[in-house]
């Protein structure tokens, strides 16, 4: 793992890591690749063989300026993959930008719920995961996903498409999907014996908020409390949008720090709160601004009691540091939650 708050390292560092992986015996590498990395040529020299597009939403417009530029930057991944080996792409057919990616590569397979070559049908969602059916070679298969959320139905379809391209049999790929119990910081539950649910996720974009909170609202019968912030020196336009979405789905919203860096955290919280207030939330009633994240977490878990209630903490997920004006500080979201639950 790397502590830097960037998904894709610079080209020299990245290539050194890939070389080390190979020396250790790795034969396959799955590399999450950001639009920044593609635009800044940070993945120069990486011989992608399979490119996967999940979705393209409102994000990083502080850097790319327009959504069209953002899509073009993302599509570079498919153009790079089109120069190497398999020259194969996997495209989310339900995303409006799908044609841009499909046109950028020689071969592709599409997936989705509403459209696609691999299409999930009879989708059943629950708080523990999901299941669905998919037709492969004129045979209907049942797929079980142990991570909740409709977006993980999409993710599993993408993984299935990659597995089939790489030579796995349908039953092998489906068994692999079903064996995954969870990913740190991605819809991860914290169980310290409390009666209510506590969920940690890395979601930090309007689209991920819409999907995740929409799913949780459906599965949460009691009170739903959402805690999050928005990073400093990043897209400011999304802050009010995320506040509006959280205010629409949650019973209570707790706004806090999230890598504020050298930006005034109170200013960031106010921008988020404006959106939540547009959804009808009222400060100190069902909208609370608490800059210190540990204090905010303690407050959030104090707002629920029953077995049908849930607290969801967004934005930090798996990250092991939090950035403030004076630099990086060690951070463990799960440990902070457990501490708050113990104090409660």
C-alpha positions as a Markdown table, in Angstrom:
| # | Residue | x | y | z |
|---|---|---|---|---|
| 1 | Unk | 0.0 | 0.0 | 0.0 |
| 2 | Unk | 1.1 | 3.6 | -0.6 |
| 3 | Unk | 0.2 | 6.4 | 1.8 |
| 4 | Unk | 0.1 | 9.2 | -0.8 |
| 5 | Unk | -3.4 | 10.5 | -1.5 |
| 6 | Unk | -3.2 | 9.7 | -5.2 |
| 7 | Unk | -4.5 | 6.6 | -6.9 |
| 8 | Unk | -1.9 | 6.4 | -9.6 |
| 9 | Unk | 1.8 | 7.2 | -8.9 |
| 10 | Unk | 4.2 | 9.0 | -11.2 |
| 11 | Unk | 5.5 | 6.9 | -14.2 |
| 12 | Unk | 9.0 | 6.1 | -12.8 |
| 13 | Unk | 7.6 | 5.1 | -9.3 |
| 14 | Unk | 4.8 | 3.1 | -10.9 |
| 15 | Unk | 7.1 | 1.2 | -13.3 |
| 16 | Unk | 9.4 | 0.4 | -10.4 |
| 17 | Unk | 6.5 | -1.0 | -8.5 |
| 18 | Unk | 5.3 | -3.1 | -11.4 |
| 19 | Unk | 8.9 | -4.4 | -11.9 |
| 20 | Unk | 9.0 | -5.4 | -8.2 |
| 21 | Unk | 5.6 | -7.2 | -8.5 |
| 22 | Unk | 6.9 | -9.2 | -11.4 |
| 23 | Unk | 10.1 | -10.2 | -9.5 |
| 24 | Unk | 7.9 | -11.4 | -6.7 |
| 25 | Unk | 6.1 | -13.8 | -9.2 |
| 26 | Unk | 3.0 | -11.8 | -10.1 |
| 27 | Unk | 1.6 | -12.7 | -13.5 |
| 28 | Unk | -1.4 | -10.3 | -13.6 |
| 29 | Unk | -1.9 | -6.7 | -12.4 |
| 30 | Unk | -5.1 | -4.9 | -11.9 |
| 31 | Unk | -4.3 | -1.2 | -12.0 |
| 32 | Unk | -6.9 | 1.5 | -11.1 |
| 33 | Unk | -6.1 | 4.3 | -13.4 |
| 34 | Unk | -7.3 | 7.9 | -12.9 |
| 35 | Unk | -8.1 | 10.6 | -15.4 |
| 36 | Unk | -5.3 | 12.7 | -13.9 |
| 37 | Unk | -2.8 | 10.0 | -14.5 |
| 38 | Unk | -3.9 | 9.5 | -18.1 |
| 39 | Unk | -3.9 | 13.3 | -18.8 |
| 40 | Unk | -0.5 | 13.7 | -17.2 |
| 41 | Unk | 1.1 | 10.6 | -18.9 |
| 42 | Unk | 1.7 | 9.0 | -15.5 |
| 43 | Unk | 1.0 | 5.6 | -17.0 |
| 44 | Unk | 3.5 | 6.0 | -19.8 |
| 45 | Unk | 5.0 | 2.6 | -20.6 |
| 46 | Unk | 2.3 | 0.5 | -19.0 |
| 47 | Unk | 1.2 | -2.2 | -21.5 |
| 48 | Unk | -2.5 | -2.4 | -20.7 |
| 49 | Unk | -4.2 | -5.4 | -22.4 |
| 50 | Unk | -7.7 | -5.1 | -21.0 |
| 51 | Unk | -9.4 | -1.7 | -20.3 |
| 52 | Unk | -12.5 | -1.5 | -18.0 |
| 53 | Unk | -14.9 | 1.4 | -17.9 |
| 54 | Unk | -17.2 | 1.4 | -14.8 |
| 55 | Unk | -18.9 | 4.8 | -15.1 |
| 56 | Unk | -18.1 | 8.5 | -15.7 |
| 57 | Unk | -19.7 | 11.0 | -13.4 |
| 58 | Unk | -19.3 | 14.6 | -12.0 |
| 59 | Unk | -15.8 | 14.5 | -10.7 |
| 60 | Unk | -12.4 | 16.2 | -11.1 |
| 61 | Unk | -13.9 | 19.1 | -13.1 |
| 62 | Unk | -11.6 | 21.4 | -11.1 |
| 63 | Unk | -8.8 | 20.0 | -13.2 |
| 64 | Unk | -10.5 | 18.9 | -16.5 |
| 65 | Unk | -12.7 | 22.0 | -16.5 |
| 66 | Unk | -15.5 | 20.4 | -18.6 |
| 67 | Unk | -17.2 | 17.0 | -18.5 |
| 68 | Unk | -16.3 | 16.4 | -22.2 |
| 69 | Unk | -12.6 | 16.8 | -21.3 |
| 70 | Unk | -13.0 | 14.4 | -18.4 |
| 71 | Unk | -14.5 | 11.8 | -20.7 |
| 72 | Unk | -11.8 | 12.2 | -23.2 |
| 73 | Unk | -9.1 | 11.8 | -20.5 |
| 74 | Unk | -10.8 | 8.6 | -19.3 |
| 75 | Unk | -11.1 | 7.2 | -22.8 |
| 76 | Unk | -7.3 | 7.4 | -23.2 |
| 77 | Unk | -7.1 | 4.2 | -21.2 |
| 78 | Unk | -8.9 | 2.4 | -24.0 |
| 79 | Unk | -6.7 | 4.0 | -26.7 |
| 80 | Unk | -3.6 | 2.8 | -24.8 |
| 81 | Unk | -5.0 | -0.7 | -24.4 |
| 82 | Unk | -5.8 | -0.7 | -28.1 |
| 83 | Unk | -2.0 | -0.7 | -28.8 |
| 84 | Unk | -1.2 | -3.8 | -26.8 |
| 85 | Unk | -1.9 | -7.5 | -26.7 |
| 86 | Unk | -5.6 | -8.4 | -26.5 |
| 87 | Unk | -6.8 | -4.9 | -27.4 |
| 88 | Unk | -10.0 | -5.6 | -25.5 |
| 89 | Unk | -12.4 | -3.3 | -23.5 |
| 90 | Unk | -15.2 | -3.8 | -21.0 |
| 91 | Unk | -17.8 | -1.0 | -21.2 |
| 92 | Unk | -20.8 | -0.1 | -18.9 |
| 93 | Unk | -23.7 | 0.0 | -21.4 |
| 94 | Unk | -25.9 | 1.8 | -19.0 |
| 95 | Unk | -23.5 | 4.8 | -18.8 |
| 96 | Unk | -24.3 | 7.6 | -21.3 |
| 97 | Unk | -20.6 | 7.9 | -22.2 |
| 98 | Unk | -20.3 | 4.2 | -23.2 |
| 99 | Unk | -20.0 | 4.9 | -27.0 |
| 100 | Unk | -16.9 | 7.0 | -26.6 |
| 101 | Unk | -15.1 | 4.1 | -24.9 |
| 102 | Unk | -16.4 | 1.4 | -27.2 |
| 103 | Unk | -15.2 | 3.4 | -30.3 |
| 104 | Unk | -11.7 | 3.7 | -28.8 |
| 105 | Unk | -10.8 | 0.0 | -28.9 |
| 106 | Unk | -10.8 | -2.8 | -31.4 |
| 107 | Unk | -12.9 | -5.3 | -29.4 |
| 108 | Unk | -15.2 | -4.8 | -26.5 |
| 109 | Unk | -18.0 | -6.4 | -24.5 |
| 110 | Unk | -20.7 | -4.4 | -22.7 |
| 111 | Unk | -22.5 | -5.0 | -19.5 |
| 112 | Unk | -25.3 | -3.6 | -17.5 |
| 113 | Unk | -28.8 | -4.0 | -15.9 |
| 114 | Unk | -30.8 | -2.1 | -18.6 |
| 115 | Unk | -28.6 | -3.0 | -21.6 |
| 116 | Unk | -25.4 | -4.8 | -22.5 |
| 117 | Unk | -24.0 | -8.1 | -23.8 |
| 118 | Unk | -23.8 | -9.3 | -20.2 |
| 119 | Unk | -27.0 | -8.2 | -18.6 |
| 120 | Unk | -28.1 | -8.7 | -15.0 |
| 121 | Unk | -31.8 | -9.8 | -14.6 |
| 122 | Unk | -33.9 | -10.6 | -11.6 |
| 123 | Unk | -31.6 | -8.4 | -9.4 |
| 124 | Unk | -32.3 | -8.9 | -5.7 |
| 125 | Unk | -30.6 | -6.4 | -3.3 |
| 126 | Unk | -30.3 | -6.7 | 0.5 |
| 127 | Unk | -28.2 | -5.3 | 3.3 |
| 128 | Unk | -25.8 | -8.3 | 3.0 |
| 129 | Unk | -25.3 | -8.3 | -0.7 |
| 130 | Unk | -27.1 | -9.1 | -3.9 |
| 131 | Unk | -27.9 | -11.8 | -6.4 |
| 132 | Unk | -28.9 | -11.8 | -10.0 |
| 133 | Unk | -29.1 | -13.9 | -13.2 |
| 134 | Unk | -27.0 | -13.5 | -16.3 |
| 135 | Unk | -27.1 | -15.4 | -19.6 |
| 136 | Unk | -23.8 | -16.7 | -20.9 |
| 137 | Unk | -23.6 | -18.9 | -24.0 |
| 138 | Unk | -27.3 | -19.4 | -24.0 |
| 139 | Unk | -27.2 | -20.7 | -20.4 |
| 140 | Unk | -28.6 | -18.8 | -17.4 |
| 141 | Unk | -26.3 | -18.5 | -14.4 |
| 142 | Unk | -27.0 | -17.3 | -10.9 |
| 143 | Unk | -24.5 | -14.8 | -9.4 |
| 144 | Unk | -24.2 | -14.0 | -5.7 |
| 145 | Unk | -22.3 | -10.9 | -4.6 |
| 146 | Unk | -21.5 | -10.6 | -0.9 |
| 147 | Unk | -20.9 | -6.8 | -0.9 |
| 148 | Unk | -24.2 | -4.7 | -0.8 |
| 149 | Unk | -25.2 | -2.1 | -3.3 |
| 150 | Unk | -26.5 | -2.0 | -6.8 |
| 151 | Unk | -23.2 | -0.6 | -8.0 |
| 152 | Unk | -21.5 | -3.8 | -6.9 |
| 153 | Unk | -23.8 | -5.7 | -9.3 |
| 154 | Unk | -22.2 | -3.5 | -12.0 |
| 155 | Unk | -18.7 | -4.1 | -10.6 |
| 156 | Unk | -19.3 | -7.9 | -10.5 |
| 157 | Unk | -20.5 | -7.9 | -14.1 |
| 158 | Unk | -17.3 | -6.0 | -15.2 |
| 159 | Unk | -15.2 | -8.6 | -13.3 |
| 160 | Unk | -17.1 | -11.4 | -14.9 |
| 161 | Unk | -16.5 | -9.9 | -18.4 |
| 162 | Unk | -12.7 | -9.7 | -17.7 |
| 163 | Unk | -12.6 | -13.2 | -16.3 |
| 164 | Unk | -14.3 | -14.7 | -19.3 |
| 165 | Unk | -11.9 | -12.8 | -21.7 |
| 166 | Unk | -8.9 | -14.1 | -19.8 |
| 167 | Unk | -10.1 | -17.7 | -20.2 |
| 168 | Unk | -12.0 | -18.5 | -17.1 |
| 169 | Unk | -15.1 | -20.7 | -17.3 |
| 170 | Unk | -18.3 | -19.1 | -16.2 |
| 171 | Unk | -18.5 | -21.2 | -13.1 |
| 172 | Unk | -14.9 | -20.3 | -12.1 |
| 173 | Unk | -15.5 | -16.5 | -12.5 |
| 174 | Unk | -18.9 | -16.7 | -10.7 |
| 175 | Unk | -17.3 | -18.7 | -7.8 |
| 176 | Unk | -14.5 | -16.0 | -7.5 |
| 177 | Unk | -17.1 | -13.2 | -7.3 |
| 178 | Unk | -19.1 | -15.1 | -4.6 |
| 179 | Unk | -15.9 | -15.8 | -2.6 |
| 180 | Unk | -15.1 | -12.1 | -2.0 |
| 181 | Unk | -16.4 | -11.2 | 1.5 |
| 182 | Unk | -15.5 | -7.6 | 1.4 |
| 183 | Unk | -12.9 | -4.9 | 0.6 |
| 184 | Unk | -11.5 | -2.6 | 3.2 |
| 185 | Unk | -13.3 | 0.7 | 3.3 |
| 186 | Unk | -15.8 | -0.3 | 0.6 |
| 187 | Unk | -19.3 | -0.9 | 2.2 |
| 188 | Unk | -17.4 | -2.4 | 5.2 |
| 189 | Unk | -19.5 | -3.0 | 8.3 |
| 190 | Unk | -18.2 | -2.5 | 11.8 |
| 191 | Unk | -19.6 | -4.8 | 14.4 |
| 192 | Unk | -18.6 | -4.1 | 18.0 |
| 193 | Unk | -21.8 | -5.6 | 19.5 |
| 194 | Unk | -23.9 | -2.5 | 18.9 |
| 195 | Unk | -27.6 | -3.0 | 17.9 |
| 196 | Unk | -27.5 | -0.7 | 14.9 |
| 197 | Unk | -25.5 | -0.9 | 11.7 |
| 198 | Unk | -22.3 | 1.1 | 11.0 |
| 199 | Unk | -20.9 | 1.2 | 7.5 |
| 200 | Unk | -17.7 | 2.7 | 6.1 |
| 201 | Unk | -17.3 | 3.5 | 2.5 |
| 202 | Unk | -14.8 | 5.5 | 0.3 |
| 203 | Unk | -17.7 | 7.2 | -1.7 |
| 204 | Unk | -16.7 | 10.8 | -2.4 |
| 205 | Unk | -18.5 | 11.8 | -5.6 |
| 206 | Unk | -22.1 | 12.9 | -6.3 |
| 207 | Unk | -22.8 | 9.7 | -8.3 |
| 208 | Unk | -21.5 | 7.4 | -5.7 |
| 209 | Unk | -23.5 | 9.2 | -3.0 |
| 210 | Unk | -26.7 | 8.9 | -5.1 |
| 211 | Unk | -26.1 | 5.2 | -5.7 |
| 212 | Unk | -24.9 | 4.2 | -2.2 |
| 213 | Unk | -27.4 | 6.3 | -0.2 |
| 214 | Unk | -30.2 | 5.3 | -2.5 |
| 215 | Unk | -29.5 | 1.7 | -1.8 |
| 216 | Unk | -29.1 | 2.2 | 2.0 |
| 217 | Unk | -32.3 | 4.2 | 2.2 |
| 218 | Unk | -34.2 | 1.3 | 0.7 |
| 219 | Unk | -32.6 | -1.2 | 3.1 |
| 220 | Unk | -32.7 | 0.9 | 6.3 |
| 221 | Unk | -36.1 | 0.7 | 8.0 |
| 222 | Unk | -35.1 | 3.0 | 10.9 |
| 223 | Unk | -33.0 | 6.2 | 11.2 |
| 224 | Unk | -30.2 | 6.7 | 8.6 |
| 225 | Unk | -27.4 | 9.0 | 9.7 |
| 226 | Unk | -24.7 | 10.1 | 7.1 |
| 227 | Unk | -21.3 | 11.5 | 8.0 |
| 228 | Unk | -18.9 | 13.0 | 5.4 |
| 229 | Unk | -16.8 | 16.0 | 4.3 |
| 230 | Unk | -15.2 | 17.1 | 1.1 |
| 231 | Unk | -11.5 | 17.4 | 0.3 |
| 232 | Unk | -9.7 | 20.7 | 0.2 |
| 233 | Unk | -8.0 | 21.8 | -3.1 |
| 234 | Unk | -10.5 | 19.6 | -5.0 |
| 235 | Unk | -13.7 | 20.2 | -7.0 |
| 236 | Unk | -15.7 | 22.7 | -5.0 |
| 237 | Unk | -18.8 | 22.4 | -7.2 |
| 238 | Unk | -19.6 | 19.0 | -6.0 |
| 239 | Unk | -19.8 | 19.9 | -2.3 |
| 240 | Unk | -23.3 | 21.4 | -2.4 |
| 241 | Unk | -24.5 | 18.6 | -4.7 |
| 242 | Unk | -23.3 | 16.0 | -2.2 |
| 243 | Unk | -25.0 | 17.9 | 0.6 |
| 244 | Unk | -28.2 | 17.9 | -1.3 |
| 245 | Unk | -28.1 | 14.2 | -2.0 |
| 246 | Unk | -27.2 | 13.3 | 1.6 |
| 247 | Unk | -30.0 | 15.6 | 2.8 |
| 248 | Unk | -32.5 | 13.9 | 0.5 |
| 249 | Unk | -31.8 | 10.4 | 1.6 |
| 250 | Unk | -30.6 | 10.7 | 5.2 |
| 251 | Unk | -32.6 | 11.4 | 8.3 |
| 252 | Unk | -29.7 | 13.3 | 9.8 |
| 253 | Unk | -26.5 | 14.7 | 8.2 |
| 254 | Unk | -23.2 | 15.2 | 10.0 |
| 255 | Unk | -20.7 | 17.3 | 8.1 |
| 256 | Unk | -17.0 | 17.1 | 9.1 |
| 257 | Unk | -13.4 | 17.3 | 7.8 |
| 258 | Unk | -12.1 | 15.1 | 5.0 |
| 259 | Unk | -8.5 | 16.0 | 4.0 |
| 260 | Unk | -9.2 | 19.7 | 4.2 |
| 261 | Unk | -5.5 | 20.4 | 3.5 |
| 262 | Unk | -4.8 | 24.2 | 3.7 |
| 263 | Unk | -8.4 | 25.1 | 3.0 |
| 264 | Unk | -10.7 | 26.5 | 5.7 |
| 265 | Unk | -12.6 | 23.5 | 6.9 |
| 266 | Unk | -15.5 | 25.6 | 8.1 |
| 267 | Unk | -15.9 | 27.1 | 4.7 |
| 268 | Unk | -16.0 | 23.6 | 3.1 |
| 269 | Unk | -18.6 | 22.5 | 5.7 |
| 270 | Unk | -20.7 | 25.6 | 4.9 |
| 271 | Unk | -20.7 | 24.8 | 1.2 |
| 272 | Unk | -21.9 | 21.3 | 1.9 |
| 273 | Unk | -24.5 | 22.5 | 4.3 |
| 274 | Unk | -26.0 | 24.8 | 1.7 |
| 275 | Unk | -26.9 | 21.8 | -0.4 |
| 276 | Unk | -28.3 | 19.9 | 2.6 |
| 277 | Unk | -30.4 | 22.9 | 3.5 |
| 278 | Unk | -31.9 | 22.9 | 0.0 |
| 279 | Unk | -33.1 | 19.4 | 0.8 |
| 280 | Unk | -34.9 | 20.7 | 3.8 |
| 281 | Unk | -32.3 | 20.0 | 6.5 |
| 282 | Unk | -32.0 | 22.5 | 9.4 |
| 283 | Unk | -28.8 | 23.2 | 11.3 |
| 284 | Unk | -28.7 | 21.8 | 14.9 |
| 285 | Unk | -31.9 | 19.9 | 14.2 |
| 286 | Unk | -31.0 | 17.3 | 11.6 |
| 287 | Unk | -27.9 | 18.9 | 10.1 |
| 288 | Unk | -24.8 | 19.2 | 12.2 |
| 289 | Unk | -21.4 | 20.7 | 11.4 |
| 290 | Unk | -18.5 | 19.3 | 13.5 |
| 291 | Unk | -15.0 | 19.9 | 12.1 |
| 292 | Unk | -13.1 | 17.4 | 14.2 |
| 293 | Unk | -13.7 | 14.0 | 12.5 |
| 294 | Unk | -13.2 | 11.9 | 15.7 |
| 295 | Unk | -15.7 | 14.1 | 17.5 |
| 296 | Unk | -18.1 | 14.0 | 14.6 |
| 297 | Unk | -17.9 | 10.2 | 14.5 |
| 298 | Unk | -18.7 | 10.0 | 18.3 |
| 299 | Unk | -21.6 | 12.3 | 17.7 |
| 300 | Unk | -23.0 | 10.3 | 14.8 |
| 301 | Unk | -23.0 | 7.0 | 16.6 |
| 302 | Unk | -24.8 | 8.7 | 19.5 |
| 303 | Unk | -27.7 | 9.6 | 17.3 |
| 304 | Unk | -29.0 | 6.1 | 16.7 |
| 305 | Unk | -30.2 | 3.3 | 19.0 |
| 306 | Unk | -32.4 | 0.7 | 17.4 |
| 307 | Unk | -31.6 | -2.4 | 15.4 |
| 308 | Unk | -33.2 | -0.9 | 12.3 |
| 309 | Unk | -31.0 | 2.2 | 12.4 |
| 310 | Unk | -27.7 | 2.8 | 10.5 |
| 311 | Unk | -24.8 | 5.2 | 10.5 |
| 312 | Unk | -22.7 | 5.5 | 7.3 |
| 313 | Unk | -19.3 | 7.2 | 7.1 |
| 314 | Unk | -18.2 | 8.3 | 3.7 |
| 315 | Unk | -15.1 | 9.7 | 2.1 |
| 316 | Unk | -12.1 | 8.2 | 4.0 |
| 317 | Unk | -12.7 | 4.4 | 3.6 |
| 318 | Unk | -9.4 | 2.6 | 3.6 |
| 319 | Unk | -7.1 | 5.6 | 3.8 |
| 320 | Unk | -4.4 | 5.6 | 6.5 |
| 321 | Unk | -3.8 | 9.3 | 6.8 |
| 322 | Unk | -5.9 | 12.4 | 7.0 |
| 323 | Unk | -4.5 | 15.7 | 5.5 |
| 324 | Unk | -4.8 | 18.9 | 7.5 |
| 325 | Unk | -3.2 | 22.3 | 7.2 |
| 326 | Unk | -0.1 | 21.1 | 9.1 |
| 327 | Unk | 0.4 | 18.0 | 7.0 |
| 328 | Unk | -0.6 | 14.4 | 7.1 |
| 329 | Unk | -1.8 | 12.6 | 10.3 |
| 330 | Unk | -2.3 | 8.9 | 10.9 |
| 331 | Unk | -5.9 | 7.8 | 10.4 |
| 332 | Unk | -7.9 | 4.7 | 10.7 |
| 333 | Unk | -11.6 | 5.1 | 10.2 |
| 334 | Unk | -12.5 | 1.7 | 11.5 |
| 335 | Unk | -10.4 | 2.2 | 14.7 |
| 336 | Unk | -12.1 | 5.6 | 15.3 |
| 337 | Unk | -15.5 | 4.0 | 14.9 |
| 338 | Unk | -14.7 | 1.3 | 17.3 |
| 339 | Unk | -13.3 | 3.8 | 19.8 |
| 340 | Unk | -16.6 | 5.9 | 19.5 |
| 341 | Unk | -18.7 | 2.8 | 20.0 |
| 342 | Unk | -16.7 | 1.7 | 23.1 |
| 343 | Unk | -17.1 | 5.2 | 24.6 |
| 344 | Unk | -20.8 | 5.2 | 23.9 |
